[in-house]
Amino acid sequence: MLLDPTFELVDKQSRNEELCCYHFENADIRCDHVQEKQETVVLKTAIRAILPEQVYDTLRRAKQNFMTRRFSSYVSEHNYGGYRLKVLIADPIGAEWYDHDESAMPEIDELKRFDLTGKTVFDLGAHQCVIAMLLAQLTGKAGRVIAVEANAHNHKVSLQNLATNQFDNVTCVHGLVSSGKLDIAIDGGLNGRARRADSTTPKLKVLTIDDMTQLYGAPGLVLLDIEGHEIEALSAATETLKDPHCHWLVELHGDADLADYGHKNSDIFKFFPTTLFKPVILDTKAGHFLPLAPQDLPHERCHIVFERIA
């Protein structure tokens, strides 16, 4: 997710237990004690190594249902990158990511360099449509945002957020963005990831990026944040990538996650040659984007804007 989740937990006594439950599944969120975080990561990795994927996925689905059903939903109003929004907080991830002001949003600030007024924007991996609503501020009412979210719970929350804030120019589609070449489904986590499907896996509508371009028209910007499935999805974006007026913001999830589909971070430059695109990468310490040379691409998670230059 684009919003940086690394902040101190909001001290709300009635929700402390719910938020604490969240840490086991999301060990990348900062814990109060480094040792606690390390132990959680080790435990999570060990469990995944022992359990078959289908069993682990079933447990994650059960945990998601338990956490969302026992969570006391509420609406919270905050400033996100200079825009005030009312956001439904319906689960622990939403509380961690959205129940606080987020004045510094370098990704949104970077995208302001582009004139997106009246343009179509694709937000692929939209979570609960907070970023989609911010993108709609950049397109104006003459433009539109087509958001795609695979997790059913997040999609439902998205629709509520769009209605509450009266964003008529944002459409949220319940589906999974991929290449169309693999039999895949969404896993059971609150921040779900694509995984290979089997006969027992609930199926989802699969969209390719080129499918979306045919359905909704050429985008001026594509935001791609699909939890390690981004390279696979780009392999079915051939026509969209040819558009000389389309910029891209891609969250690469690191070699370890991309390896599930036989990919790695450096594969990104197969789709974004530097003769056609100018890449800049988010320096998380500095809080802004810097020029990126292909040989300097990290192996870990990172955010890259590819500005179309030719």
CSV table of N, CA and C in Angstrom, one decimal, residues 167-254:
chain,number,residue,atom,x,y,z
A,167,PHE,N,-17.5,10.4,-4.4
A,167,PHE,CA,-16.7,10.3,-5.6
A,167,PHE,C,-17.4,9.6,-6.7
A,168,ASP,N,-18.1,10.4,-7.5
A,168,ASP,CA,-18.8,9.7,-8.6
A,168,ASP,C,-17.9,9.4,-9.8
A,169,ASN,N,-16.6,9.9,-9.8
A,169,ASN,CA,-15.7,9.6,-10.9
A,169,ASN,C,-14.7,8.5,-10.5
A,170,VAL,N,-15.0,7.7,-9.5
A,170,VAL,CA,-14.2,6.5,-9.2
A,170,VAL,C,-15.1,5.3,-9.3
A,171,THR,N,-14.6,4.3,-10.0
A,171,THR,CA,-15.3,3.0,-10.1
A,171,THR,C,-14.4,2.0,-9.5
A,172,CYS,N,-14.9,1.2,-8.6
A,172,CYS,CA,-14.1,0.1,-8.0
A,172,CYS,C,-14.6,-1.3,-8.5
A,173,VAL,N,-13.8,-2.0,-9.2
A,173,VAL,CA,-14.1,-3.3,-9.7
A,173,VAL,C,-13.6,-4.4,-8.8
A,174,HIS,N,-14.4,-5.4,-8.6
A,174,HIS,CA,-14.0,-6.5,-7.8
A,174,HIS,C,-13.4,-7.6,-8.7
A,175,GLY,N,-12.0,-7.7,-8.7
A,175,GLY,CA,-11.4,-8.6,-9.7
A,175,GLY,C,-9.9,-8.6,-9.4
A,176,LEU,N,-9.2,-9.5,-10.1
A,176,LEU,CA,-7.8,-9.7,-9.9
A,176,LEU,C,-7.0,-9.4,-11.2
A,177,VAL,N,-6.0,-8.6,-11.1
A,177,VAL,CA,-5.2,-8.2,-12.3
A,177,VAL,C,-4.1,-9.2,-12.5
A,178,SER,N,-4.0,-9.8,-13.7
A,178,SER,CA,-2.9,-10.8,-13.9
A,178,SER,C,-2.7,-10.8,-15.4
A,179,SER,N,-2.0,-11.8,-15.9
A,179,SER,CA,-1.6,-12.0,-17.3
A,179,SER,C,-2.7,-12.7,-18.0
A,180,GLY,N,-3.6,-13.4,-17.3
A,180,GLY,CA,-4.6,-14.2,-18.0
A,180,GLY,C,-4.0,-15.6,-18.4
A,181,LYS,N,-2.7,-15.8,-18.1
A,181,LYS,CA,-2.1,-17.1,-18.5
A,181,LYS,C,-2.1,-18.1,-17.4
A,182,LEU,N,-2.3,-17.7,-16.2
A,182,LEU,CA,-2.2,-18.6,-15.0
A,182,LEU,C,-3.6,-18.7,-14.4
A,183,ASP,N,-3.8,-19.9,-13.8
A,183,ASP,CA,-5.0,-20.1,-13.0
A,183,ASP,C,-4.7,-19.7,-11.6
A,184,ILE,N,-5.2,-18.5,-11.2
A,184,ILE,CA,-4.8,-17.9,-10.0
A,184,ILE,C,-6.0,-17.5,-9.2
A,185,ALA,N,-5.8,-17.2,-7.9
A,185,ALA,CA,-6.9,-16.7,-7.0
A,185,ALA,C,-6.3,-15.8,-6.0
A,186,ILE,N,-7.1,-15.3,-5.1
A,186,ILE,CA,-6.6,-14.4,-4.1
A,186,ILE,C,-6.5,-15.2,-2.8
A,187,ASP,N,-5.4,-14.9,-2.0
A,187,ASP,CA,-5.2,-15.7,-0.8
A,187,ASP,C,-6.1,-15.1,0.3
A,188,GLY,N,-6.0,-15.7,1.5
A,188,GLY,CA,-7.0,-15.3,2.6
A,188,GLY,C,-6.6,-14.2,3.5
A,189,GLY,N,-5.6,-13.4,3.2
A,189,GLY,CA,-5.2,-12.3,4.0
A,189,GLY,C,-6.0,-11.0,3.8
A,190,LEU,N,-6.0,-10.1,4.8
A,190,LEU,CA,-6.7,-8.9,4.6
A,190,LEU,C,-6.1,-8.0,3.5
A,191,ASN,N,-4.7,-8.2,3.3
A,191,ASN,CA,-4.1,-7.5,2.3
A,191,ASN,C,-3.7,-8.5,1.2
A,192,GLY,N,-4.7,-9.1,0.6
A,192,GLY,CA,-4.5,-10.4,-0.2
A,192,GLY,C,-3.5,-10.3,-1.3
A,193,ARG,N,-2.9,-11.5,-1.5
A,193,ARG,CA,-2.0,-11.7,-2.6
A,193,ARG,C,-2.5,-12.7,-3.6
A,194,ALA,N,-2.1,-12.5,-4.9
A,194,ALA,CA,-2.5,-13.6,-5.8
A,194,ALA,C,-1.6,-14.8,-5.6
A,195,ARG,N,-2.3,-16.0,-5.8
A,195,ARG,CA,-1.5,-17.2,-5.7
A,195,ARG,C,-2.1,-18.2,-6.7
A,196,ARG,N,-1.4,-19.3,-7.0
A,196,ARG,CA,-1.9,-20.2,-7.9
A,196,ARG,C,-3.1,-21.0,-7.3
A,197,ALA,N,-4.1,-21.1,-8.2
A,197,ALA,CA,-5.3,-21.7,-7.7
A,197,ALA,C,-5.3,-23.2,-7.9
A,198,ASP,N,-6.2,-23.9,-7.1
A,198,ASP,CA,-6.4,-25.3,-7.2
A,198,ASP,C,-7.9,-25.5,-7.3
A,199,SER,N,-8.4,-26.8,-7.3
A,199,SER,CA,-9.8,-27.1,-7.5
A,199,SER,C,-10.6,-26.6,-6.3
A,200,THR,N,-10.0,-26.3,-5.1
A,200,THR,CA,-10.8,-25.9,-4.0
A,200,THR,C,-10.8,-24.4,-3.8
A,201,THR,N,-10.1,-23.6,-4.6
A,201,THR,CA,-9.9,-22.2,-4.4
A,201,THR,C,-11.0,-21.4,-5.0
A,202,PRO,N,-11.6,-20.5,-4.3
A,202,PRO,CA,-12.6,-19.6,-4.9
A,202,PRO,C,-12.1,-18.8,-6.0
A,203,LYS,N,-12.8,-18.8,-7.1
A,203,LYS,CA,-12.3,-18.1,-8.3
A,203,LYS,C,-12.7,-16.7,-8.4
A,204,LEU,N,-12.0,-15.8,-9.0
A,204,LEU,CA,-12.3,-14.4,-9.2
A,204,LEU,C,-12.2,-14.0,-10.6
A,205,LYS,N,-12.9,-13.0,-11.0
A,205,LYS,CA,-12.8,-12.4,-12.3
A,205,LYS,C,-11.4,-11.9,-12.5
A,206,VAL,N,-10.7,-12.3,-13.6
A,206,VAL,CA,-9.4,-11.9,-13.9
A,206,VAL,C,-9.4,-10.9,-15.0
A,207,LEU,N,-8.6,-9.8,-14.8
A,207,LEU,CA,-8.5,-8.7,-15.8
A,207,LEU,C,-7.0,-8.6,-16.2
A,208,THR,N,-6.7,-8.4,-17.5
A,208,THR,CA,-5.4,-7.9,-17.8
A,208,THR,C,-5.4,-6.4,-18.0
A,209,ILE,N,-4.2,-5.8,-18.0
A,209,ILE,CA,-4.2,-4.4,-18.1
A,209,ILE,C,-4.6,-4.0,-19.5
A,210,ASP,N,-4.3,-4.8,-20.5
A,210,ASP,CA,-4.8,-4.5,-21.9
A,210,ASP,C,-6.3,-4.6,-22.0
A,211,ASP,N,-6.9,-5.6,-21.2
A,211,ASP,CA,-8.4,-5.7,-21.1
A,211,ASP,C,-9.0,-4.4,-20.6
A,212,MET,N,-8.4,-3.9,-19.6
A,212,MET,CA,-8.9,-2.6,-19.0
A,212,MET,C,-8.8,-1.5,-20.0
A,213,THR,N,-7.7,-1.4,-20.7
A,213,THR,CA,-7.6,-0.3,-21.7
A,213,THR,C,-8.6,-0.4,-22.8
A,214,GLN,N,-9.0,-1.6,-23.2
A,214,GLN,CA,-10.0,-1.8,-24.2
A,214,GLN,C,-11.4,-1.4,-23.6
A,215,LEU,N,-11.6,-1.8,-22.3
A,215,LEU,CA,-12.9,-1.5,-21.7
A,215,LEU,C,-13.1,0.0,-21.3
A,216,TYR,N,-12.1,0.6,-20.8
A,216,TYR,CA,-12.2,1.9,-20.3
A,216,TYR,C,-11.5,3.0,-21.0
A,217,GLY,N,-10.7,2.7,-22.0
A,217,GLY,CA,-10.0,3.7,-22.7
A,217,GLY,C,-8.5,3.8,-22.2
A,218,ALA,N,-7.7,4.5,-23.0
A,218,ALA,CA,-6.3,4.6,-22.7
A,218,ALA,C,-6.1,5.4,-21.4
A,219,PRO,N,-5.3,4.9,-20.5
A,219,PRO,CA,-5.0,5.6,-19.2
A,219,PRO,C,-3.9,6.6,-19.4
A,220,GLY,N,-3.9,7.7,-18.6
A,220,GLY,CA,-2.8,8.6,-18.5
A,220,GLY,C,-1.8,8.2,-17.5
A,221,LEU,N,-2.3,7.3,-16.6
A,221,LEU,CA,-1.5,6.8,-15.5
A,221,LEU,C,-2.0,5.5,-15.0
A,222,VAL,N,-1.0,4.6,-14.8
A,222,VAL,CA,-1.3,3.3,-14.2
A,222,VAL,C,-0.6,3.1,-12.9
A,223,LEU,N,-1.3,2.9,-11.8
A,223,LEU,CA,-0.7,2.6,-10.5
A,223,LEU,C,-0.8,1.1,-10.3
A,224,LEU,N,0.3,0.4,-10.1
A,224,LEU,CA,0.3,-1.0,-10.0
A,224,LEU,C,0.9,-1.5,-8.7
A,225,ASP,N,0.0,-2.0,-7.8
A,225,ASP,CA,0.4,-2.4,-6.5
A,225,ASP,C,-0.3,-3.7,-6.1
A,226,ILE,N,0.2,-4.9,-6.7
A,226,ILE,CA,-0.6,-6.1,-6.6
A,226,ILE,C,0.2,-7.2,-5.9
A,227,GLU,N,1.0,-6.8,-4.9
A,227,GLU,CA,1.5,-7.7,-3.9
A,227,GLU,C,2.4,-8.9,-4.5
A,228,GLY,N,3.3,-8.5,-5.4
A,228,GLY,CA,4.3,-9.5,-5.9
A,228,GLY,C,3.9,-10.1,-7.2
A,229,HIS,N,2.7,-9.6,-7.8
A,229,HIS,CA,2.2,-10.2,-9.0
A,229,HIS,C,2.4,-9.2,-10.2
A,230,GLU,N,3.2,-8.1,-9.9
A,230,GLU,CA,3.3,-7.0,-10.9
A,230,GLU,C,3.9,-7.4,-12.2
A,231,ILE,N,5.0,-8.2,-12.2
A,231,ILE,CA,5.7,-8.6,-13.4
A,231,ILE,C,4.8,-9.4,-14.3
A,232,GLU,N,4.1,-10.4,-13.6
A,232,GLU,CA,3.2,-11.2,-14.4
A,232,GLU,C,2.1,-10.4,-15.0
A,233,ALA,N,1.6,-9.4,-14.3
A,233,ALA,CA,0.5,-8.6,-14.9
A,233,ALA,C,1.0,-7.7,-16.1
A,234,LEU,N,2.3,-7.2,-16.0
A,234,LEU,CA,2.8,-6.4,-17.0
A,234,LEU,C,3.0,-7.2,-18.3
A,235,SER,N,3.1,-8.5,-18.2
A,235,SER,CA,3.3,-9.3,-19.4
A,235,SER,C,2.1,-9.3,-20.3
A,236,ALA,N,1.0,-8.8,-19.8
A,236,ALA,CA,-0.3,-8.7,-20.6
A,236,ALA,C,-0.7,-7.2,-20.7
A,237,ALA,N,0.3,-6.4,-20.8
A,237,ALA,CA,0.1,-4.9,-20.9
A,237,ALA,C,0.8,-4.4,-22.1
A,238,THR,N,1.0,-5.2,-23.1
A,238,THR,CA,1.8,-4.8,-24.3
A,238,THR,C,1.2,-3.6,-25.0
A,239,GLU,N,-0.1,-3.5,-25.3
A,239,GLU,CA,-0.6,-2.4,-26.0
A,239,GLU,C,-0.6,-1.1,-25.1
A,240,THR,N,-1.0,-1.3,-23.8
A,240,THR,CA,-1.0,-0.1,-23.0
A,240,THR,C,0.4,0.5,-22.8
A,241,LEU,N,1.4,-0.4,-22.8
A,241,LEU,CA,2.8,0.1,-22.6
A,241,LEU,C,3.3,0.8,-23.9
A,242,LYS,N,2.6,0.7,-25.0
A,242,LYS,CA,3.0,1.4,-26.2
A,242,LYS,C,2.5,2.8,-26.2
A,243,ASP,N,1.6,3.2,-25.3
A,243,ASP,CA,1.0,4.5,-25.3
A,243,ASP,C,2.0,5.5,-24.9
A,244,PRO,N,2.3,6.5,-25.8
A,244,PRO,CA,3.4,7.5,-25.5
A,244,PRO,C,3.0,8.5,-24.5
A,245,HIS,N,1.7,8.5,-24.0
A,245,HIS,CA,1.3,9.5,-23.1
A,245,HIS,C,0.9,8.9,-21.7
A,246,CYS,N,1.3,7.6,-21.5
A,246,CYS,CA,0.9,7.0,-20.2
A,246,CYS,C,2.1,6.8,-19.3
A,247,HIS,N,2.0,7.3,-18.1
A,247,HIS,CA,3.0,7.2,-17.0
A,247,HIS,C,2.6,6.0,-16.1
A,248,TRP,N,3.6,5.6,-15.3
A,248,TRP,CA,3.3,4.4,-14.5
A,248,TRP,C,4.0,4.6,-13.1
A,249,LEU,N,3.3,4.1,-12.1
A,249,LEU,CA,3.8,4.0,-10.7
A,249,LEU,C,3.7,2.6,-10.3
A,250,VAL,N,4.8,1.9,-10.1
A,250,VAL,CA,4.8,0.5,-9.8
A,250,VAL,C,5.5,0.3,-8.4
A,251,GLU,N,4.8,-0.4,-7.6
A,251,GLU,CA,5.4,-0.9,-6.3
A,251,GLU,C,5.9,-2.3,-6.6
A,252,LEU,N,7.2,-2.4,-6.6
A,252,LEU,CA,7.9,-3.7,-6.7
A,252,LEU,C,8.0,-4.3,-5.3
A,253,HIS,N,7.6,-5.6,-5.2
A,253,HIS,CA,7.6,-6.2,-3.9
A,253,HIS,C,8.8,-7.0,-3.5
A,254,GLY,N,9.8,-7.0,-4.3
A,254,GLY,CA,11.1,-7.6,-3.9
A,254,GLY,C,11.2,-9.0,-4.6
